[in-house]
Every structure is written in structure tokens, then in C-alpha cells.
Coordinates of C-alpha atoms and ligand atoms in Angstrom, one line a residue:
M1 CA -14.6 14.4 19.1
D2 CA -16.8 12.8 21.8
L3 CA -15.8 9.3 22.9
H4 CA -18.8 8.7 25.0
Y5 CA -21.8 6.7 23.8
T6 CA -25.1 8.6 23.4
A7 CA -28.3 7.4 25.0
G8 CA -29.4 6.1 21.6
E9 CA -26.2 4.2 21.2
T10 CA -26.6 2.7 24.7
A11 CA -30.1 1.6 23.8
F12 CA -28.8 0.1 20.6
R13 CA -26.3 -1.9 22.6
D14 CA -29.1 -3.2 24.7
T15 CA -31.1 -4.3 21.6
V16 CA -28.0 -6.1 20.3
R17 CA -27.4 -7.8 23.6
A18 CA -31.0 -9.0 23.8
F19 CA -30.7 -10.5 20.3
L20 CA -27.5 -12.3 21.1
D21 CA -28.9 -13.6 24.4
S22 CA -31.8 -15.1 22.6
H23 CA -30.3 -16.2 19.3
L24 CA -26.7 -17.4 19.9
P25 CA -26.7 -21.2 20.2
A26 CA -25.1 -22.3 23.4
D27 CA -22.9 -25.0 21.7
L28 CA -21.4 -22.4 19.3
Q29 CA -20.8 -20.0 22.2
R30 CA -19.1 -22.7 24.2
K31 CA -16.8 -23.6 21.3
V32 CA -15.7 -20.0 20.8
R33 CA -15.2 -19.3 24.5
Q34 CA -13.2 -22.4 24.9
H35 CA -11.0 -21.9 21.9
L36 CA -12.2 -25.0 20.1
R37 CA -12.2 -25.4 16.3
L38 CA -15.2 -24.3 14.3
T39 CA -16.6 -26.3 11.4
K40 CA -18.0 -25.0 8.2
D41 CA -21.5 -25.8 9.5
D42 CA -20.8 -23.7 12.6
Y43 CA -19.9 -20.6 10.6
V44 CA -22.8 -21.1 8.1
R45 CA -25.3 -21.7 10.9
W46 CA -24.5 -18.5 12.7
H47 CA -24.3 -16.5 9.5
K48 CA -27.8 -17.6 8.5
I49 CA -29.2 -16.7 12.0
V50 CA -27.8 -13.2 11.7
A51 CA -29.0 -12.9 8.1
Q52 CA -32.5 -13.8 9.2
Q53 CA -32.3 -10.8 11.5
G54 CA -31.1 -8.6 8.6
W55 CA -27.8 -7.9 10.3
A56 CA -25.3 -10.0 8.3
A57 CA -23.8 -7.1 6.4
P58 CA -24.1 -4.0 8.6
A59 CA -21.9 -1.9 6.4
W60 CA -23.7 -2.5 3.1
P61 CA -26.0 0.1 1.7
V62 CA -29.6 -0.5 2.7
E63 CA -30.6 -1.1 -0.9
Y64 CA -28.5 -4.3 -1.0
G65 CA -29.6 -5.5 2.4
G66 CA -27.4 -3.4 4.7
T67 CA -28.6 -2.1 8.1
G68 CA -28.1 1.7 7.7
W69 CA -26.2 1.7 11.0
T70 CA -23.7 4.4 11.8
A71 CA -20.0 3.4 12.1
V72 CA -20.4 3.6 15.9
Q73 CA -23.4 1.2 15.8
R74 CA -21.4 -1.2 13.7
H75 CA -18.6 -1.0 16.2
I76 CA -21.0 -1.8 19.0
W77 CA -22.4 -4.7 17.1
E78 CA -18.9 -6.2 16.5
D79 CA -17.9 -5.5 20.1
E80 CA -21.0 -7.2 21.5
C81 CA -20.6 -10.2 19.2
A82 CA -17.0 -10.5 20.4
R83 CA -17.9 -10.3 24.1
A84 CA -20.8 -12.8 23.6
A85 CA -18.4 -15.2 21.8
T86 CA -20.2 -15.6 18.5
P87 CA -18.5 -17.3 15.6
P88 CA -17.2 -14.6 13.2
I89 CA -19.1 -13.7 10.0
L90 CA -16.3 -14.5 7.6
P91 CA -15.0 -11.5 5.8
F92 CA -14.3 -13.0 2.3
G93 CA -17.9 -12.6 1.0
V94 CA -19.5 -9.8 3.0
N95 CA -16.5 -7.5 3.6
M96 CA -14.2 -8.3 0.8
V97 CA -15.7 -9.3 -2.5
A98 CA -19.1 -7.7 -2.0
P99 CA -17.9 -4.1 -1.9
V100 CA -16.0 -4.8 -5.1
I101 CA -19.1 -6.3 -6.7
M102 CA -21.2 -3.3 -5.6
A103 CA -18.7 -0.7 -6.9
F104 CA -17.5 -2.3 -10.1
A105 CA -19.6 -5.3 -11.2
N106 CA -22.4 -5.2 -13.8
A107 CA -26.1 -5.3 -12.9
E108 CA -26.4 -9.0 -13.6
Q109 CA -23.5 -9.9 -11.4
K110 CA -24.8 -7.7 -8.5
A111 CA -28.3 -9.3 -8.8
Y112 CA -26.9 -12.8 -8.7
Y113 CA -24.1 -12.7 -6.2
L114 CA -25.0 -10.1 -3.5
P115 CA -28.2 -11.9 -2.2
R116 CA -26.2 -15.1 -2.1
I117 CA -23.4 -13.5 -0.1
L118 CA -25.8 -11.9 2.3
N119 CA -27.4 -15.3 3.0
C120 CA -24.1 -17.3 3.0
D121 CA -25.3 -19.5 0.1
D122 CA -21.8 -19.4 -1.3
W123 CA -18.6 -19.8 0.7
W124 CA -16.0 -17.5 -0.7
C125 CA -12.3 -17.5 -0.5
Q126 CA -9.6 -15.0 -1.5
G127 CA -7.1 -15.8 -4.2
Y128 CA -4.6 -13.0 -4.0
S129 CA -1.3 -14.4 -2.6
E130 CA 1.1 -16.6 -4.6
P131 CA 4.3 -18.3 -3.7
G132 CA 6.3 -15.3 -5.2
A133 CA 3.7 -12.6 -4.6
G134 CA 2.7 -11.8 -1.0
S135 CA 3.8 -8.4 0.2
D136 CA 4.8 -7.7 -3.4
L137 CA 1.3 -8.7 -4.6
A138 CA 1.6 -7.0 -8.0
S139 CA 4.2 -9.6 -9.0
L140 CA 1.5 -12.3 -9.3
K141 CA 2.0 -14.8 -12.1
T142 CA -1.3 -16.7 -12.4
T143 CA -2.3 -16.1 -16.0
A144 CA -5.7 -15.8 -17.7
E145 CA -5.6 -16.0 -21.5
R146 CA -8.6 -15.1 -23.6
D147 CA -10.1 -18.0 -25.7
G148 CA -13.4 -16.9 -27.2
D149 CA -15.9 -16.3 -24.5
H150 CA -13.6 -17.9 -21.8
Y151 CA -10.4 -17.2 -20.0
I152 CA -8.0 -20.1 -19.6
V153 CA -6.4 -19.8 -16.1
N154 CA -3.1 -21.4 -15.1
G155 CA -1.0 -20.9 -12.0
Q156 CA -1.0 -21.2 -8.2
K157 CA -2.5 -19.3 -5.3
T158 CA -1.4 -19.9 -1.7
W159 CA -2.4 -19.3 1.9
T160 CA -6.1 -19.5 0.8
T161 CA -7.9 -19.4 4.0
L162 CA -10.7 -22.1 4.4
G163 CA -10.5 -22.6 0.6
Q164 CA -11.2 -26.3 1.2
H165 CA -14.9 -25.3 1.9
A166 CA -15.2 -22.8 -0.8
D167 CA -17.8 -22.6 -3.6
M168 CA -16.2 -19.5 -5.2
I169 CA -12.8 -17.8 -5.2
F170 CA -12.2 -14.2 -6.2
C171 CA -8.9 -14.2 -7.9
L172 CA -6.3 -11.7 -9.2
V173 CA -5.0 -13.0 -12.5
R174 CA -2.5 -11.6 -15.1
T175 CA -4.2 -10.8 -18.4
D176 CA -1.4 -8.7 -19.9
S177 CA 2.3 -9.3 -19.1
T178 CA 3.6 -6.7 -21.6
V179 CA 2.7 -3.6 -19.5
R180 CA 3.8 -2.3 -16.0
K181 CA 2.9 -5.1 -13.6
Q182 CA 0.1 -3.3 -11.9
E183 CA -1.6 -2.6 -15.2
G184 CA -2.0 -6.1 -16.5
I185 CA -4.1 -7.6 -13.6
S186 CA -7.8 -8.6 -13.8
F187 CA -10.3 -9.6 -11.1
L188 CA -12.1 -12.9 -11.8
L189 CA -14.8 -14.8 -9.9
I190 CA -14.1 -18.5 -10.3
D191 CA -16.4 -21.5 -9.4
M192 CA -14.3 -23.8 -7.3
K193 CA -16.0 -26.9 -8.9
T194 CA -14.5 -26.0 -12.3
P195 CA -12.4 -28.9 -13.7
G196 CA -8.6 -28.2 -13.4
I197 CA -8.7 -26.7 -9.8
T198 CA -6.9 -28.6 -7.1
V199 CA -6.9 -27.6 -3.4
R200 CA -4.0 -28.9 -1.3
P201 CA -4.0 -28.4 2.5
I202 CA -1.3 -26.5 4.3
I203 CA -1.2 -27.7 7.9
M204 CA -0.4 -25.0 10.4
L205 CA 1.8 -25.1 13.5
D206 CA -1.2 -26.1 15.6
E207 CA -2.0 -28.9 13.1
E208 CA -5.1 -27.1 11.9
H209 CA -6.2 -27.2 8.3
E210 CA -7.0 -23.6 7.9
V211 CA -5.0 -22.6 4.8
N212 CA -4.5 -24.1 1.4
E213 CA -2.6 -24.0 -1.9
V214 CA -4.9 -23.7 -4.9
F215 CA -3.7 -24.9 -8.3
F216 CA -5.2 -23.9 -11.7
D217 CA -4.5 -26.2 -14.6
N218 CA -6.2 -24.9 -17.8
V219 CA -9.3 -23.8 -15.9
R220 CA -12.0 -22.4 -18.2
V221 CA -13.7 -19.4 -16.7
P222 CA -16.5 -17.6 -18.6
V223 CA -15.6 -14.1 -19.5
S224 CA -18.9 -13.1 -17.9
N225 CA -17.1 -13.8 -14.5
L226 CA -14.8 -10.9 -15.1
V227 CA -15.5 -8.0 -12.7
G228 CA -15.3 -4.5 -14.2
Q229 CA -12.8 -4.0 -17.0
E230 CA -9.9 -6.3 -18.1
N231 CA -6.5 -5.1 -16.7
K232 CA -8.1 -2.8 -14.1
G233 CA -8.1 -5.5 -11.4
W234 CA -5.3 -3.8 -9.4
T235 CA -7.6 -0.8 -8.7
Y236 CA -10.3 -3.2 -7.5
A237 CA -7.9 -5.2 -5.4
K238 CA -6.7 -2.1 -3.5
Y239 CA -10.3 -1.0 -3.0
L240 CA -11.0 -4.4 -1.5
L241 CA -8.0 -4.2 0.9
G242 CA -9.2 -0.8 2.1
H243 CA -12.3 -2.6 3.4
E244 CA -10.5 -4.8 5.9
R245 CA -11.1 -1.9 8.3
T246 CA -11.1 -1.1 12.0
G247 CA -12.6 -4.5 12.9
I248 CA -9.1 -5.9 12.4
A249 CA -8.1 -4.5 15.8
A250 CA -10.5 -7.0 17.4
V251 CA -10.6 -5.1 20.7
G252 CA -13.8 -6.7 21.8
R253 CA -12.4 -10.2 21.3
S254 CA -9.2 -9.2 23.2
Q255 CA -11.3 -7.9 26.0
R256 CA -13.1 -11.1 26.3
E257 CA -9.8 -13.0 26.2
L258 CA -8.5 -10.7 28.9
T259 CA -11.4 -11.6 31.2
F260 CA -10.6 -15.3 30.4
L261 CA -7.0 -14.8 31.2
K262 CA -7.8 -13.2 34.6
Q263 CA -10.1 -16.1 35.4
L264 CA -7.4 -18.6 34.4
A265 CA -4.8 -16.8 36.6
M266 CA -7.2 -16.7 39.6
R267 CA -7.6 -20.5 39.3
Q268 CA -3.9 -21.2 39.0
N269 CA -1.9 -21.6 42.2
K270 CA 1.4 -20.0 42.8
R271 CA 3.0 -20.8 46.2
G272 CA -0.4 -21.1 47.8
A273 CA -2.0 -18.0 46.3
P274 CA -3.7 -17.3 43.0
L275 CA -1.3 -16.5 40.2
L276 CA -3.2 -13.3 39.5
H277 CA -2.0 -12.0 43.0
D278 CA 1.6 -12.6 42.0
P279 CA 3.0 -9.0 41.5
A280 CA 5.1 -9.8 38.5
F281 CA 2.2 -11.6 36.7
A282 CA -0.3 -9.0 37.8
A283 CA 1.9 -6.3 36.4
K284 CA 2.0 -8.0 33.0
V285 CA -1.8 -8.3 32.9
A286 CA -2.3 -4.7 34.0
H287 CA 0.1 -3.5 31.3
L288 CA -1.8 -5.4 28.7
E289 CA -5.2 -4.1 30.0
I290 CA -3.9 -0.5 29.7
E291 CA -2.6 -1.1 26.2
L292 CA -6.0 -2.5 25.3
M293 CA -7.8 0.5 26.7
A294 CA -5.5 2.7 24.7
L295 CA -6.3 0.8 21.5
E296 CA -10.0 0.9 22.2
M297 CA -9.7 4.7 22.4
T298 CA -7.8 4.8 19.1
V299 CA -10.4 2.7 17.4
L300 CA -13.1 5.1 18.7
R301 CA -11.1 8.1 17.4
V302 CA -10.8 6.5 14.0
I303 CA -14.5 5.6 13.7
S304 CA -15.5 9.0 14.9
E305 CA -14.1 10.3 11.6
E306 CA -16.8 8.4 9.8
G307 CA -17.2 9.3 6.1
K308 CA -13.5 9.9 5.4
G309 CA -13.1 6.3 4.1
P310 CA -10.5 3.8 5.0
G311 CA -7.2 5.5 5.7
P312 CA -3.7 4.6 6.8
Q313 CA -4.9 4.6 10.4
A314 CA -6.2 1.0 9.7
S315 CA -2.5 0.0 9.6
M316 CA -2.0 1.3 13.2
L317 CA -5.0 -0.7 14.4
K318 CA -3.8 -3.8 12.6
V319 CA -0.3 -3.7 14.1
R320 CA -1.4 -2.9 17.6
G321 CA -4.4 -5.2 17.6
S322 CA -2.4 -8.2 16.4
E323 CA 0.5 -7.5 18.8
L324 CA -2.0 -7.5 21.8
Q325 CA -3.7 -10.6 20.6
Q326 CA -0.4 -12.4 20.5
Q327 CA 0.6 -11.1 23.9
L328 CA -2.7 -12.4 25.3
T329 CA -2.1 -15.9 24.0
E330 CA 1.5 -15.8 25.4
L331 CA 0.2 -14.9 28.9
M332 CA -2.4 -17.6 28.7
V333 CA 0.3 -20.2 28.1
E334 CA 2.5 -18.7 30.8
A335 CA -0.4 -18.9 33.2
I336 CA -1.1 -22.6 32.7
G337 CA 2.6 -23.6 32.4
P338 CA 3.1 -27.3 31.9
Q339 CA -0.6 -27.9 31.3
A340 CA 0.1 -26.4 27.9
L341 CA 2.1 -29.5 26.9
P342 CA -0.7 -32.0 26.1
F343 CA -2.1 -31.8 22.6
D344 CA -5.6 -33.2 22.2
P345 CA -6.9 -32.7 18.6
D346 CA -10.1 -34.8 19.3
F347 CA -11.1 -32.3 22.0
L348 CA -10.1 -29.3 19.8
D349 CA -12.3 -30.6 17.0
G350 CA -15.2 -31.1 19.3
S351 CA -15.3 -34.9 18.7
A352 CA -14.4 -35.6 22.4
P353 CA -16.6 -33.8 25.0
H354 CA -13.7 -33.4 27.4
S355 CA -9.9 -33.2 27.1
S356 CA -8.1 -36.4 27.9
A357 CA -5.4 -34.2 29.5
G358 CA -7.9 -33.4 32.3
D359 CA -8.3 -29.6 32.0
D360 CA -10.8 -28.4 29.3
L361 CA -9.8 -24.8 29.6
A362 CA -6.1 -25.3 29.4
A363 CA -6.1 -28.0 26.7
P364 CA -6.6 -25.7 23.7
L365 CA -4.3 -22.9 24.8
A366 CA -1.0 -24.0 23.3
A367 CA -2.7 -24.6 19.9
Y368 CA -4.3 -21.2 20.3
Y369 CA -0.9 -19.6 21.0
F370 CA 0.6 -21.2 17.9
N371 CA -2.3 -20.3 15.7
Y372 CA -2.1 -16.7 16.7
R373 CA 1.4 -16.3 15.3
K374 CA -0.4 -15.8 12.0
T375 CA -2.0 -12.5 13.0
S376 CA 1.1 -10.4 12.4
I377 CA 1.4 -11.9 8.9
Y378 CA -2.0 -12.1 7.3
G379 CA -3.9 -9.1 6.0
G380 CA -0.6 -7.6 5.0
S381 CA 2.4 -8.3 7.4
N382 CA 3.1 -5.9 10.3
E383 CA 6.4 -4.8 8.7
I384 CA 4.5 -3.7 5.6
Q385 CA 1.9 -1.9 7.8
K386 CA 4.8 -0.1 9.5
N387 CA 6.1 1.0 6.1
I388 CA 2.7 2.4 5.4
I389 CA 2.6 4.3 8.7
T390 CA 6.0 5.8 8.2
Q391 CA 5.2 6.9 4.7
M392 CA 1.6 8.0 4.9
I393 CA 1.2 9.2 8.5
L394 CA 4.7 10.2 9.6
G395 CA 5.7 11.4 6.1
L396 CA 9.2 9.9 6.3
Ligands
FAD401 C1 -2.9 -17.7 8.3 C2 -2.8 -16.9 7.0 C3 -3.9 -16.8 6.2 C4 -3.9 -16.1 4.9 N1 -5.0 -16.1 4.2 C5 -4.9 -15.6 2.9 C6 -6.0 -15.7 2.0 O1 -7.1 -16.2 2.3 N2 -5.8 -15.3 0.7 C7 -4.7 -14.7 0.3 O2 -4.7 -14.2 -0.8 N3 -3.6 -14.5 1.1 C8 -3.7 -15.0 2.4 N4 -2.6 -14.9 3.3 C9 -1.4 -14.4 2.8 C10 -0.9 -13.1 3.4 O3 -1.6 -12.0 2.9 C11 0.6 -13.0 3.1 O4 1.2 -14.1 3.9 C12 1.3 -11.7 3.6 O5 0.8 -10.7 2.7 C13 2.8 -11.8 3.5 O6 3.3 -12.2 2.3 P1 4.3 -13.4 2.2 O7 3.8 -14.6 3.1 O8 4.6 -13.7 0.7 O9 5.6 -12.9 2.8 P2 6.8 -12.0 2.1 O10 6.1 -10.9 1.4 O11 7.7 -12.9 1.4 O12 7.5 -11.4 3.4 C14 8.4 -12.2 4.2 C15 8.9 -11.2 5.3 O13 9.6 -10.1 4.8 C16 9.0 -8.9 5.2 N5 9.0 -7.9 4.1 C17 8.6 -8.2 2.8 N6 8.7 -7.0 2.1 C18 9.1 -6.1 2.9 C19 9.4 -4.7 2.8 N7 9.2 -4.0 1.6 N8 9.8 -4.0 3.9 C20 9.9 -4.6 5.1 N9 9.6 -5.9 5.3 C21 9.3 -6.6 4.2 C22 7.5 -9.3 5.5 O14 6.9 -8.4 6.4 C23 7.7 -10.7 6.1 O15 8.1 -10.5 7.5 C24 -2.7 -15.5 4.5 C25 -1.5 -15.7 5.3 C26 -1.6 -16.3 6.5 C27 -0.3 -16.5 7.3

């Protein structure tokens, strides 16, 4: 295992940097750097710029529009995007439903959906979780009953991220309730404009509308929207979860945030000197930086085993990555102290050019801190990831 970049990889990094320097719109970069809220248009605009370059789906096979990059090149790309402060390419289409379509859908579905996902023509959302089925996902109760060439879908999904913008939802539905619960689940693609679908916002701690409840009331879905075989959806669902890979550690973004934290702490005054010179605060920052370096090495070790497929190591990266992200937001709020108190939604949404609270860098940080409580829950809670680590890595 060699953790150093080759000359070719360093040259690749330069190519990526040059692309980002010339193509990342300044207004989007400012929003991401300053922790402001992104609109649907912001996400779509950046996705289409990257798609134009042919880089929107680096991990896809080349025949479907992928890049043919190695895992290390994909890591460099993600790392550079994080450092440059690009909006994310949302995972729901490119990284979640697309691999399932490639592996299990029929030729017609592949030909229709994959190019649209690549180009962000459809906004996808994920309909897995239900009020009684989160960690215990196989307990899901949303039903799909066959009626001729349609399924009739009834039930409720929850925590549907950015579902308010969605054109399509990929859904796990129960098609047989007489068998073992994992064996009666199917994977359906549902057009969000179908009559009978209601999307209700869930407002988060930071007052952001990021997640939703989605209700299905006698929604008619063509049988042609079933992926793969009826009642085999659990296999496809697990395949999809395995694709939320190493990127979940988000080391590049945390490194950008660490730089931001240091700038913030240099600017803050504590008894006549910069806060970053305060030994107690500096020790916390140093500790975090060391932990981040260790995580980066772990990510590189995992991706150096390219070809083995997603393994339980992804759980370690998720737990550690999310913990460090949360610690960073805690230290930011600690650094700005009482300046975290004002809450200025107009500034956060970009409708006011400056914060009425007076400090544009400090104003979004409390909301950012609250928002980041989610990272240890979504994508499978950290407690569940720890169970996976104890069982599959430690063999306990
Ligand atoms: C911001 C956000 C966005 C999300 N986006 C989506 C989305 O787009 N689509 C989607 O389908 N889902 C989404 N989710 C749902 C997410 O996947 C679930 O919240 C998560 O899997 C946990 O399920 P739960 O909320 O039902 O909690 P529960 O499963 O009820 O768990 C509650 C607590 O008990 C713990 N716990 C449960 N079982 C065990 C166990 N066996 N051992 C130890 N501890 C246990 C959990 O870790 C947790 O701390 C999102 C969640 C959040 C917070």
C-alpha cells in the first residue's frame, strides 16, 4: 500500500484545479464557503456545468457516461471540489438510483433514465424511511397492490431529503405481506406529479426546509416502473446502500472548514490576542486537525483496496467523518461566542446581501451547527454503523 500520489495523479489534480478555477461560478462558491443555503437552481446549474465536462458521474462505467477514472482519481476530484467549495452533486440520482438501474433495470429503463440522471434532467429523491421503519427498514409498510398494468401505492415515507423539488422518487414498497419481511419488498420508480402524492415539509432545527414527509393515497404507478423482479427489492436496496461509499467521510470539506475555523479564530480577540493563540482553544483545533489527518489516511487505505467493492470499512468512515464534521461546527460556534445568537434567515437564503447582525461570516454558523446534528443520523445512524463494525470487522 502506497499512500503517496503518483506523478500522473498529481498532474490529474492540476487538471481538476484548472477546471474548477475556470468553471465554478463565483456566486455559488461564495454561498458554499459562507455556509449559505443553496437553491434548486444552484444545485442544477453546477450539475449541468460538470455534466457538460463529462464528469458528472465519475464512478459510472464509461459506456453510460462515466469517466473511467481510478478510485484515487475520483477521490482527488471530490477532494478538490470540496476545497474549491462547489455545491455537491446530489447523490440520489447519480450515486444511488443509477447503480441500481444499471445493475437490475431493463434496457428500456436504462436508455430512458440514465442519460437524464447524468444531465440532471430529473431531480430524484429517496423514499426508503417511514415513521416506523428507519434503522429497521425492512419493517416498511407502504403497500403496492397490483391492479392490471398498474400498482396502487398507499402509505407514507418520511425524512425525504429535498423531495419538495423532486420529479421522481425511488421507493421501497411492500408487494407481499405474507412472507418474511425482507422477501415482500419491491423497488418502484414513481413520478412525483402522479395524482395522490402529497409532500409535507418537515422544518429542521435551523428552520431549513430540507426534509419532507411524502404521502401516497391510491397512487397509480405503471408496472413498467418496477425495477427488476417483484419482491426482490430488498436485494436492490442493499446494493444501493453499499454505494454511499467513502465520500461520506467528507474529508476534503472538513479540511476546508478547518481552514475557515482557523481564519475565524485568528480574527476573534481573546484578552488582546487572537483566539487561535489561546493554548486551550489551539489544543482543540490541533486535536481536530490530527484526527482529520488520521481519517484522511484511513480513506486512502480504503480506496487503495479498489476493486473489492463496498465493505464494512465504509461504516468506520461514516462514523468518524460525521463526528469530526460535528466537532468542527461546535468549535466554530465556540469561536464566535455570542455572535452565534442572531438568526438571519434572509441572509441565509441569499435574499439579503449582508447579515443584519453585522458579521457575514458569523451569522450562518449557529444554523450550520444545528443543521449538522443530522450527520450522525442520516445514511444509517452512527449507532447502527457501530453495530456493523462490531459484527463485521471485530467479529464480536
Ligand atoms: C436530515 C436527514 C435526512 C434524511 N434523508 C432521508 C432520505 O432522503 N430518504 C430516506 O429514505 N431517509 C432519509 N433519512 C432517514 C434516515 O436514514 C433515518 O433517520 C435513519 O436511518 C434512522 O432511522 P430513524 O430516524 O427511524 O431512527 P430509529 O431507527 O427509530 O432510531 C432511533 C435511535 O435508536 C437507535 N437504534 C435503533 N436501532 C438500534 C439498534 N439495533 N442498536 C443500537 N441503536 C439502535 C438509533 O441509532 C437512533 O439513535 C434522513 C434522515 C435525516 C435526519
